[in-house]
XYZ file of N, CA and C in Angstrom:
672
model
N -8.791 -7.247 -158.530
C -8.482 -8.663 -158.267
C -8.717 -8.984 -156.804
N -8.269 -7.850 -155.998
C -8.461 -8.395 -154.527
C -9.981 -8.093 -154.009
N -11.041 -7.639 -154.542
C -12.085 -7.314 -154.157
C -13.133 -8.433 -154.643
N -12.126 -8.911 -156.282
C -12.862 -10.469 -156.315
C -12.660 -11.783 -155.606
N -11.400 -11.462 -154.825
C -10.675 -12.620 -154.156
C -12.025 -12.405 -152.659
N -11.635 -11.113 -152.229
C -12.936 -10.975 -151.339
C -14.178 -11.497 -151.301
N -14.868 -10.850 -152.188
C -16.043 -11.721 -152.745
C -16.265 -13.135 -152.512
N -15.181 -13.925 -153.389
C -15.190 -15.281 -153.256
C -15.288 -15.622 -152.035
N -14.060 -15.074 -151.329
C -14.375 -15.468 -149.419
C -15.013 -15.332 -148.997
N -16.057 -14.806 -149.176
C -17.262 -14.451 -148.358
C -18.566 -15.198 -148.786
N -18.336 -15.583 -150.112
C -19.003 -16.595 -150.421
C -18.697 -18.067 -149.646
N -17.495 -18.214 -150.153
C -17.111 -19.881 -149.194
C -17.346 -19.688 -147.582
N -16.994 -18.780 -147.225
C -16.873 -18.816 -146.134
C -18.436 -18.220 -145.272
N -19.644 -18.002 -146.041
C -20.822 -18.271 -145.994
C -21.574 -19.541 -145.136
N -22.762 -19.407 -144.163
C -23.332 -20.293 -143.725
C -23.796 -21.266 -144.703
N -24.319 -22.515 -144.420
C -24.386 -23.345 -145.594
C -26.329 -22.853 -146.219
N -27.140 -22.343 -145.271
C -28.265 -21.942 -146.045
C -28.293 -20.524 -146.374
N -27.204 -19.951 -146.540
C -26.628 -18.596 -147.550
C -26.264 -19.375 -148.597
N -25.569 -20.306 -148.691
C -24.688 -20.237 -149.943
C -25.998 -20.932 -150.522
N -27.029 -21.843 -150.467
C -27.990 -22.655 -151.032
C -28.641 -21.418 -151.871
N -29.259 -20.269 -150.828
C -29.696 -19.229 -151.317
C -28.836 -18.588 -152.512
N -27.750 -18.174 -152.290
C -26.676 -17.633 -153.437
C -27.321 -18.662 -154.935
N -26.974 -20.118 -154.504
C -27.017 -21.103 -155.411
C -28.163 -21.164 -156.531
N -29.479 -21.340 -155.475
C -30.819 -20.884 -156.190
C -30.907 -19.345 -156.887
N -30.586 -18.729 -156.259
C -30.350 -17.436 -156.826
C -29.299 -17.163 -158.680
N -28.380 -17.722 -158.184
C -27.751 -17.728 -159.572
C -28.234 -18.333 -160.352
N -28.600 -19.938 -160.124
C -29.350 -20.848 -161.299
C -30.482 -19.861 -161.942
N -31.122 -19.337 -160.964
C -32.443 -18.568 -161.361
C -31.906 -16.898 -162.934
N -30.858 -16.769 -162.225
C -30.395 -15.400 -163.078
C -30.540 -16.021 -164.803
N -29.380 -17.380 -164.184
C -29.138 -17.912 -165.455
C -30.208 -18.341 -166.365
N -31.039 -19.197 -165.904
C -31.712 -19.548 -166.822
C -32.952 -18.594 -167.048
N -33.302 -17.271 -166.713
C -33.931 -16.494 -166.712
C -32.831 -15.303 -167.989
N -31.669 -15.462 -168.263
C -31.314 -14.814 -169.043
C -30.913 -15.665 -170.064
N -31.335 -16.791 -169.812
C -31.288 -17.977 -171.494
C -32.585 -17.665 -171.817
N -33.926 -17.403 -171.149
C -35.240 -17.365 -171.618
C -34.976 -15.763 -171.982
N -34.837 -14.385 -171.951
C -34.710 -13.233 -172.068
C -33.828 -13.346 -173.655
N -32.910 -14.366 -173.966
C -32.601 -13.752 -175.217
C -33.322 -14.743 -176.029
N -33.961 -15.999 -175.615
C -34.468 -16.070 -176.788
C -35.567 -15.749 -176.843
N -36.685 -15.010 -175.913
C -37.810 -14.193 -176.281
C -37.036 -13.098 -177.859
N -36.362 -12.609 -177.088
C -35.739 -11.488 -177.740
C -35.973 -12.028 -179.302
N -35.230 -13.042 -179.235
C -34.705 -13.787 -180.773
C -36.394 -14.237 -181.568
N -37.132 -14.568 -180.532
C -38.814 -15.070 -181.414
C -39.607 -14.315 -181.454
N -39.380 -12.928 -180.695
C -40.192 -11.857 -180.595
C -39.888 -10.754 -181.829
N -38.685 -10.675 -181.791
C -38.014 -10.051 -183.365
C -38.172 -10.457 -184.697
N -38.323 -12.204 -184.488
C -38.434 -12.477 -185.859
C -39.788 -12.982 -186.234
N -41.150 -12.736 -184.878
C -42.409 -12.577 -185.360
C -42.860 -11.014 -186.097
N -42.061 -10.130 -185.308
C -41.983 -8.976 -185.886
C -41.959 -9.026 -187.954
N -40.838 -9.540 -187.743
C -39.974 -9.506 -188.958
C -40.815 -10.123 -190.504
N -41.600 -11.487 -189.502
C -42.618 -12.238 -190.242
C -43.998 -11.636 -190.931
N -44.394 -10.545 -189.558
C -45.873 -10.215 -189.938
C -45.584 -8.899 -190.922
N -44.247 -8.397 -190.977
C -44.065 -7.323 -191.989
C -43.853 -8.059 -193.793
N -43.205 -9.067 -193.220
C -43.408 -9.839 -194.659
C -44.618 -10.477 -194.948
N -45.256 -10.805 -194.079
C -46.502 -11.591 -194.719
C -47.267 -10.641 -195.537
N -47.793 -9.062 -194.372
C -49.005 -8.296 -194.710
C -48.350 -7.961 -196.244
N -46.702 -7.478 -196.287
C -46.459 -6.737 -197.676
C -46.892 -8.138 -199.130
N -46.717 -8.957 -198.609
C -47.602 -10.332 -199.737
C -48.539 -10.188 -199.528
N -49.504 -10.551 -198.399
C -50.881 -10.350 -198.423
C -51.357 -8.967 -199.044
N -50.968 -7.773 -199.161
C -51.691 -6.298 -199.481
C -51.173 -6.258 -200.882
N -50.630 -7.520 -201.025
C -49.859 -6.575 -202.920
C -50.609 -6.965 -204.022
N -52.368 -7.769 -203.793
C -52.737 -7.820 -204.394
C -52.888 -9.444 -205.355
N -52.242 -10.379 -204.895
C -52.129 -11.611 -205.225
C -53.508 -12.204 -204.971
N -53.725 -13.208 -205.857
C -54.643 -14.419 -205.491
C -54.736 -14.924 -204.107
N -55.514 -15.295 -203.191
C -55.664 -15.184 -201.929
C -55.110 -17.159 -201.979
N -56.238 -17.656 -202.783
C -55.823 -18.946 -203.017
C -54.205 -19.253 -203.749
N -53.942 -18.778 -204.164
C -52.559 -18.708 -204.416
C -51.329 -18.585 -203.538
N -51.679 -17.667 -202.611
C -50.806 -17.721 -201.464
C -51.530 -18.645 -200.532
N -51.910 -18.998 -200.416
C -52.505 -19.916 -199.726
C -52.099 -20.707 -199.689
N -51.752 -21.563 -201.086
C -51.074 -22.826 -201.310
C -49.695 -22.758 -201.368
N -49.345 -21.515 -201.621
C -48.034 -21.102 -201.287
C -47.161 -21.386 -200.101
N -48.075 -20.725 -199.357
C -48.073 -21.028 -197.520
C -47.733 -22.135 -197.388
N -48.834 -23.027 -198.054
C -48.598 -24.804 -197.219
C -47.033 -24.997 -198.015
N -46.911 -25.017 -198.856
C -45.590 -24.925 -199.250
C -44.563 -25.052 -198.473
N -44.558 -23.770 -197.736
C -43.256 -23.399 -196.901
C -43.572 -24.257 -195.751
N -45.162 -24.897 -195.493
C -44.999 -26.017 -193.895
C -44.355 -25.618 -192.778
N -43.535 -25.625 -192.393
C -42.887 -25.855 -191.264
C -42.456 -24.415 -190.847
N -42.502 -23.412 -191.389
C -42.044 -22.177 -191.961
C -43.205 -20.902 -191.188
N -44.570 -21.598 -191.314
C -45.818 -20.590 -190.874
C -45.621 -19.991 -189.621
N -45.874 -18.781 -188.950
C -45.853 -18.651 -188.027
C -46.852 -17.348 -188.322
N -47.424 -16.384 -186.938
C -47.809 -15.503 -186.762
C -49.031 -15.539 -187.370
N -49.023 -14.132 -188.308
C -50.498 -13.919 -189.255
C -50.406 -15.320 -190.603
N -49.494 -15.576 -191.200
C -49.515 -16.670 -192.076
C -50.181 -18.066 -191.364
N -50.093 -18.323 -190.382
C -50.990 -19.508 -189.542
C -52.371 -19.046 -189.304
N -52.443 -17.742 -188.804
C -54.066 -17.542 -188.584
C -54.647 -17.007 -190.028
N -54.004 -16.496 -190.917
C -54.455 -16.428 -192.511
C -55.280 -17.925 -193.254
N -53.865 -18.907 -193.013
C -54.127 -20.029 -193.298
C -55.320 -20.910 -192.702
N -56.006 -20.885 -190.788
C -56.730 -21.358 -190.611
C -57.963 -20.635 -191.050
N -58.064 -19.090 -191.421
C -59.360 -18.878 -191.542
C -59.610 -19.156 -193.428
N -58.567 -18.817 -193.939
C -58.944 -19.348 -195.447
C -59.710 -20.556 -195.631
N -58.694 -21.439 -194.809
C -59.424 -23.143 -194.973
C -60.279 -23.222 -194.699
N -60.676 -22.726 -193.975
C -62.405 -22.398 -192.993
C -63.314 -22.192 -193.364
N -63.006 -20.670 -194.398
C -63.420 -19.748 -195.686
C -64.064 -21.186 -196.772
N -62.560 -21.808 -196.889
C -63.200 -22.438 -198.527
C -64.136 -24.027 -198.099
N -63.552 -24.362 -196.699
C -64.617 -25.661 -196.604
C -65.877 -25.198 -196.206
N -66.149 -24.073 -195.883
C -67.878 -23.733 -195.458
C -68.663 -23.224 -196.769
N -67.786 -22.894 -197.821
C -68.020 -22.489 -198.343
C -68.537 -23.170 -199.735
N -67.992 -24.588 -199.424
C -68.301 -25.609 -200.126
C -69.725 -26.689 -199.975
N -69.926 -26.366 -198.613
C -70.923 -27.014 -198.311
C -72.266 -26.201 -198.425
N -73.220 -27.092 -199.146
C -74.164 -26.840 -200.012
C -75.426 -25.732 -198.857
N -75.557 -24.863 -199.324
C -76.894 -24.028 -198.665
C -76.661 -23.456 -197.382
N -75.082 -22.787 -197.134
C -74.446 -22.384 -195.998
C -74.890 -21.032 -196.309
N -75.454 -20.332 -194.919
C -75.388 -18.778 -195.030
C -74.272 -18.164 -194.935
N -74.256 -16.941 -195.632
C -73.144 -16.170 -195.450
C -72.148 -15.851 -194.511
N -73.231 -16.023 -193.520
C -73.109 -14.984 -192.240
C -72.831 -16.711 -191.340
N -72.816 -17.372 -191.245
C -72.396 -18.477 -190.704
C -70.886 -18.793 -191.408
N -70.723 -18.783 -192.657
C -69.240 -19.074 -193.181
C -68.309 -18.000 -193.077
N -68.783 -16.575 -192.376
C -67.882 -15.991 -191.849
C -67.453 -15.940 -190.214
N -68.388 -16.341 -189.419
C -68.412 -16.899 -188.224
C -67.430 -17.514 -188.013
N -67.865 -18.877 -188.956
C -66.719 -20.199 -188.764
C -65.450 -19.724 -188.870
N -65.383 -19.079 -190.196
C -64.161 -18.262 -190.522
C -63.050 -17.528 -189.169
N -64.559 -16.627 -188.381
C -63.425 -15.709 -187.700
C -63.166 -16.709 -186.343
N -64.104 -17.562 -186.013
C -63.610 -18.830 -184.837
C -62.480 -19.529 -185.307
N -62.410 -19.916 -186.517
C -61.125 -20.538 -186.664
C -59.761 -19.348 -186.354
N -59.632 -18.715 -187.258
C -58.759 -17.529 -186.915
C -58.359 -17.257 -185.461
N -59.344 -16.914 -184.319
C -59.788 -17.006 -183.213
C -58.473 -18.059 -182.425
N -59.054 -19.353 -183.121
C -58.321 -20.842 -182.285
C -56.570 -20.313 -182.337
N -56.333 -19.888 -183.706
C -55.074 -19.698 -184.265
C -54.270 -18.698 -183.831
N -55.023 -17.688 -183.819
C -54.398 -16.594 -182.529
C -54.069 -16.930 -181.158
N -55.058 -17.767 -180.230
C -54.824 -17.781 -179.105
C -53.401 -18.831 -179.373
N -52.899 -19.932 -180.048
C -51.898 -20.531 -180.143
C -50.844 -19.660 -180.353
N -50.728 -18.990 -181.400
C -49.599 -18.073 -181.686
C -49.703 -17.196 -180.371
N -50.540 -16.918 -179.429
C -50.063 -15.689 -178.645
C -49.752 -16.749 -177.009
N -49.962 -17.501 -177.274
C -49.454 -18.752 -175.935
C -47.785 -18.433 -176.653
N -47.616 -19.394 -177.680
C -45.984 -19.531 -178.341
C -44.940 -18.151 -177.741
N -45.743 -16.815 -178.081
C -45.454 -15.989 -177.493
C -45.166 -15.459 -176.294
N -46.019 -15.983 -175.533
C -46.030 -15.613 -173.891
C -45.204 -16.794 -173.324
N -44.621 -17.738 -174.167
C -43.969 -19.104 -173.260
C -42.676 -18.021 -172.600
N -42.389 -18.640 -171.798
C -41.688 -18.261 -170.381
C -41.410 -16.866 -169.616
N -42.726 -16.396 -170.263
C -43.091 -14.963 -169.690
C -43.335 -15.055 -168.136
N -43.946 -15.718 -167.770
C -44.596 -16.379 -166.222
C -43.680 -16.372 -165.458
N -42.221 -17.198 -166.043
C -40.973 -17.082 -165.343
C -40.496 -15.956 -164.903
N -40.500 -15.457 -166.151
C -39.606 -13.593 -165.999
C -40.161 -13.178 -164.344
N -41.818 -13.343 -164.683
C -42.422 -12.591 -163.873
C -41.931 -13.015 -162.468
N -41.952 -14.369 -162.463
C -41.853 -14.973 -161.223
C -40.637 -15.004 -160.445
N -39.564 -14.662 -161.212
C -38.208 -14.812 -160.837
C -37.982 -13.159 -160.320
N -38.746 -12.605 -161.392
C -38.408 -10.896 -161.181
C -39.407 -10.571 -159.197
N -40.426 -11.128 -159.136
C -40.991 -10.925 -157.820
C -40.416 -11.308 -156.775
N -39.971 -12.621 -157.176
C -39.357 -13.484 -155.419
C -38.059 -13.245 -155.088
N -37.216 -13.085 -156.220
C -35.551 -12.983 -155.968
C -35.584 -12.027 -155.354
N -36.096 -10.653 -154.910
C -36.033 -9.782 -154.035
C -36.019 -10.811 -152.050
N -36.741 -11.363 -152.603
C -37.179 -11.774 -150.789
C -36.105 -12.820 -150.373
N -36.642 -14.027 -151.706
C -35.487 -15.090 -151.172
C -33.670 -14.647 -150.915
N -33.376 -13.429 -151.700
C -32.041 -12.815 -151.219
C -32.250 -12.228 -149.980
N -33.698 -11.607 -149.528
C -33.627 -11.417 -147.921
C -33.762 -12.191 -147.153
N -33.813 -13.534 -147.529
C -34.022 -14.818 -146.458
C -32.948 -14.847 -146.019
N -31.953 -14.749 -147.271
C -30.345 -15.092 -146.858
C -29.971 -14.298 -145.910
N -29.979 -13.236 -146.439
C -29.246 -11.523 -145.631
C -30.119 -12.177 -144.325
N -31.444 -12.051 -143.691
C -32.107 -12.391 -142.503
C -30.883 -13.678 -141.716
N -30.837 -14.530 -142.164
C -30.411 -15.842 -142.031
C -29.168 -15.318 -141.697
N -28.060 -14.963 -142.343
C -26.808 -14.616 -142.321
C -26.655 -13.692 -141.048
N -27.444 -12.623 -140.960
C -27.448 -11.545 -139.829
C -27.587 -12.071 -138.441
N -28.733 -13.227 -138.821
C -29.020 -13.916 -136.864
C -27.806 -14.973 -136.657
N -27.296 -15.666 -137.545
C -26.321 -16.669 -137.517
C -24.695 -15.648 -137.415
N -24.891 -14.498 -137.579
C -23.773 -13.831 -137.220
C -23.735 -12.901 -135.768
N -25.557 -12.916 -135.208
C -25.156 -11.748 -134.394
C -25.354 -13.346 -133.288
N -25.744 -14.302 -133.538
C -26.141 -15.457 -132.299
C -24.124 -16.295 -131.969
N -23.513 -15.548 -133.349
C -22.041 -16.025 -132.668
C -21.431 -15.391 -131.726
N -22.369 -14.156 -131.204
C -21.418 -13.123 -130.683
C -21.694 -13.688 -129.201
N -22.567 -14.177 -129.154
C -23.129 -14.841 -127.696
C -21.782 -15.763 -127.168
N -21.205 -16.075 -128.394
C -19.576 -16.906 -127.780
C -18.471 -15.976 -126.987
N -18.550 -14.933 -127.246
C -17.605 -13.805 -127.337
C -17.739 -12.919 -125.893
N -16.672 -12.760 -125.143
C -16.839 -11.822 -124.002
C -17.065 -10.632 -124.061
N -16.053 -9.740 -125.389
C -16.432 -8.722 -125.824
C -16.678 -9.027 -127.746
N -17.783 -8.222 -127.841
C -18.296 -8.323 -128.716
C -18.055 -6.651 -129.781
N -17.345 -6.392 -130.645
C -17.073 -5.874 -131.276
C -17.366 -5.726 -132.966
N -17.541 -4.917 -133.710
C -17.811 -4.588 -134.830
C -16.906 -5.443 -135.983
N -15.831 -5.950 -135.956
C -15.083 -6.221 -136.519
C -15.389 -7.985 -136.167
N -15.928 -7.813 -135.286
C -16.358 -9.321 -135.159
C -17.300 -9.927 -136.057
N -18.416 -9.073 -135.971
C -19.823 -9.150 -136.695
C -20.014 -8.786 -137.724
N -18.877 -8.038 -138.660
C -19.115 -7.078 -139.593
C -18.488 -8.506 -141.040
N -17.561 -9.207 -140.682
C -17.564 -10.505 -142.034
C -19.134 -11.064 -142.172
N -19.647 -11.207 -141.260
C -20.922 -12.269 -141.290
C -22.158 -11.693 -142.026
N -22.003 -10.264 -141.663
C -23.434 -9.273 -142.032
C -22.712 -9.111 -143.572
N -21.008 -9.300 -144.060
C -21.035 -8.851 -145.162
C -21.711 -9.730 -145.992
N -21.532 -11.073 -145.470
C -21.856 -12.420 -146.388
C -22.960 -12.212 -146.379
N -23.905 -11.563 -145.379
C -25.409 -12.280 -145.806
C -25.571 -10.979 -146.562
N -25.439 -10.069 -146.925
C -25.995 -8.950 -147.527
C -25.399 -9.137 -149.022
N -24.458 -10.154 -149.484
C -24.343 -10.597 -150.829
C -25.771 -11.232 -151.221
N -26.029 -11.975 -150.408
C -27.804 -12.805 -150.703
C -28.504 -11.709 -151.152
N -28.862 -9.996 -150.309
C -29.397 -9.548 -151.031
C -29.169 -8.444 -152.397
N -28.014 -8.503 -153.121
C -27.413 -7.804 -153.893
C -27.548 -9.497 -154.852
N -26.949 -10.072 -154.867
C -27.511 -11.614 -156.220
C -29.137 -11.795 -156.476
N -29.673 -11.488 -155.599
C -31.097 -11.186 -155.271
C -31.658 -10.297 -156.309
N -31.460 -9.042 -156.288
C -31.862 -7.824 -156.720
C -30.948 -7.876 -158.154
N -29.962 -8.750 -158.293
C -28.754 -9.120 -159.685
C -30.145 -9.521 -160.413
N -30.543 -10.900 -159.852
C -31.150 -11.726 -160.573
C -32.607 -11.115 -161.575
N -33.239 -10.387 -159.922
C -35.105 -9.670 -160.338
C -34.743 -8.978 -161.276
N -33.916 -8.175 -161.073
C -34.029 -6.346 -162.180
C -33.840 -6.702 -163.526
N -33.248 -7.542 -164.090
C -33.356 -7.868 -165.798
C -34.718 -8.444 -165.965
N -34.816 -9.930 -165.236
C -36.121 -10.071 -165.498
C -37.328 -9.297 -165.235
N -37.395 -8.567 -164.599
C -38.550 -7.401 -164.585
C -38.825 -6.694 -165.481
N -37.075 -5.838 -165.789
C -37.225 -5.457 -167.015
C -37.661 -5.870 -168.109
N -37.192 -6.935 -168.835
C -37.848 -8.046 -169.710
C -39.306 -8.854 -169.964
N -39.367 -8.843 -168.757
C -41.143 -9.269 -168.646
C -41.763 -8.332 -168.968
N -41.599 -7.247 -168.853
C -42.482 -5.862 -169.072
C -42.432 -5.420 -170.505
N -40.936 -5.195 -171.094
C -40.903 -4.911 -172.355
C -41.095 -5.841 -173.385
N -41.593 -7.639 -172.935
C -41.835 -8.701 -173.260
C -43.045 -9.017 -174.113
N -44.005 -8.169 -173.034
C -45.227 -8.151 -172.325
C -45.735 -6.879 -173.207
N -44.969 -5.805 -173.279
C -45.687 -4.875 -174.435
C -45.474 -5.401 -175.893
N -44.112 -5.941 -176.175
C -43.926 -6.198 -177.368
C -45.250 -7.326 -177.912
N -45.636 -8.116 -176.773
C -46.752 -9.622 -176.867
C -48.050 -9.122 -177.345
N -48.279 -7.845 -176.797
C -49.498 -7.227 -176.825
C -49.527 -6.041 -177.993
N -48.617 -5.462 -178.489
C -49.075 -5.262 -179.890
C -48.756 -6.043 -181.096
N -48.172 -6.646 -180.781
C -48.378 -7.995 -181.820
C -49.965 -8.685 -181.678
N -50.534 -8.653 -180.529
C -51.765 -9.313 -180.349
C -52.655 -8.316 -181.410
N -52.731 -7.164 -180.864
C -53.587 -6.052 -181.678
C -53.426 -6.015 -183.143
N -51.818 -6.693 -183.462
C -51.596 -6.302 -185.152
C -51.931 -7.399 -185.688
N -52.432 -8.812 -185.261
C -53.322 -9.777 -185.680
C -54.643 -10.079 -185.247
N -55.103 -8.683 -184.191
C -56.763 -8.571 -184.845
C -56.741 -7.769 -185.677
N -56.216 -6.934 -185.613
C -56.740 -5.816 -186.706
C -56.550 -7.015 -188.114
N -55.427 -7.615 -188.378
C -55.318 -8.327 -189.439
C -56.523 -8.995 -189.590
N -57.005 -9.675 -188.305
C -58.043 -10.735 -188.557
C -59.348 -9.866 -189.330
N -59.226 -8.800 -188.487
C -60.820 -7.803 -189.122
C -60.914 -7.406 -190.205
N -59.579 -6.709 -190.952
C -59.687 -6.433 -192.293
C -59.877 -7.865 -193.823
N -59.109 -9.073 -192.564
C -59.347 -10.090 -193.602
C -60.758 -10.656 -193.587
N -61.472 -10.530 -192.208
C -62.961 -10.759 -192.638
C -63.833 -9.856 -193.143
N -63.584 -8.690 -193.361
C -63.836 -7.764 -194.151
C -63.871 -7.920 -195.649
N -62.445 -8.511 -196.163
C -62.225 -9.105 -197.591
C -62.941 -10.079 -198.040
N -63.116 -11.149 -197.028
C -63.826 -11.879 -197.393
C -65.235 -12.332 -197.274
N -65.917 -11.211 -196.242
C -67.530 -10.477 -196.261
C -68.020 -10.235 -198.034
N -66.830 -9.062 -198.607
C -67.312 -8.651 -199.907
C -66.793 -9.517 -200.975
N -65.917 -10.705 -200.678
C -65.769 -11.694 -201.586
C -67.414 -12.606 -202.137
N -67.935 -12.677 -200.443
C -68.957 -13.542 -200.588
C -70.222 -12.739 -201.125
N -70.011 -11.260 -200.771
C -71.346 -10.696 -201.589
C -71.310 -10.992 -202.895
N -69.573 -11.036 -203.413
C -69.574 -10.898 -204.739
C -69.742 -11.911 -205.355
């Protein structure tokens, strides 16, 4: 209790461009650990999605059948079921039009797919940039403070006839909170951006490979 009562004092009793720093610093933690759980929460349940889709897609169903299935659920698509869905449609309108080569209606096919991936893997990467950005600077901007705090504590001593440790030693404590909220804030988001950032990227790989085997299916659909 008395080490939080401390704390606090040293906060209030902080220069006023320490405590701004503290200020930016915390806002930054915070809303950098509102973006960290809900990556968490859309990154898990794209997971969750592409294990249900492929086990429908591989079990052998009518392709057009799930297809229309899909639109069904609307609002519901995400992951491989969105890039399934743009290259099917792709599949059946090129496929309709009279004296199309093969090899052009699978093109179209894998460009559409293509468009649909890069959307789903943006959705994915939304506030990744942050992580990153919060995880790089909060190191420094907590040393602006600590810097700031240290000259504004050792330029009071210039008041002082004798100048002693016990004089200087509240001021250096306050600014060296700037760099400990600092290093609070970076180290989750670092962490997070990184394990963010792998989770983003084999999900990327597990909807090409999807994309390749489905233009594969539908290469020997069209021979057939």
């Amino acid at each position: 209790m008395t080490s939080d009562l401390s704390l606090l004092t040293l906060v209030m009793q902080a220069s006023l461009v320490v405590q701004l720093v503290l200020l930016i610093l915390v806002l930054a933690s915070v809303v950098s650990w509102t973006m960290i759980i809900d990556r968490a929460r859309v990154l898990g349940r794209a997971r969750k999605l592409a294990d249900a889709f492929e086990e429908r897609f591989w079990s052998g169903g009518d392709l057009s059948t799930l297809y229309k299935e899909l639109g069904q659920d609307g609002r519901g698509a995400r992951g491989l079921a969105v890039i399934f869905r743009a290259g099917f449609k792709e599949y059946v309108r090129m496929r309709k039009a009279a004296g199309t080569d093969p090899m052009t209606v699978l093109q179209a096919t894998e460009r559409a797919m293509r468009v649909a991936l890069s959307r789903e893997l943006d959705r994915l990467e939304s506030n990744l940039a942050f992580l990153a950005t919060v995880g790089s600077i909060s190191p420094y901007v907590g040393l602006f403070g600590t810097v700031w705090g240290i000259m504004q504590a050792f330029h009071a001593l210039g008041n002082v006839e004798q100048a002693t440790l016990a004089l200087v030693a509240p001021g250096i404590s306050e600014a060296l909170i700037a760099t400990a909220i600092g290093l609070f804030a970076a180290i989750p988001a670092v962490v997070a951006y990184n394990r963010y950032t792998d989770q983003v990227e084999r999900l990327s790989n597990r909807y090409e490979e999807f994309m390749e085997e489905f233009s594969t299916l539908l290469q020997r659909q069209g021979r057939g």
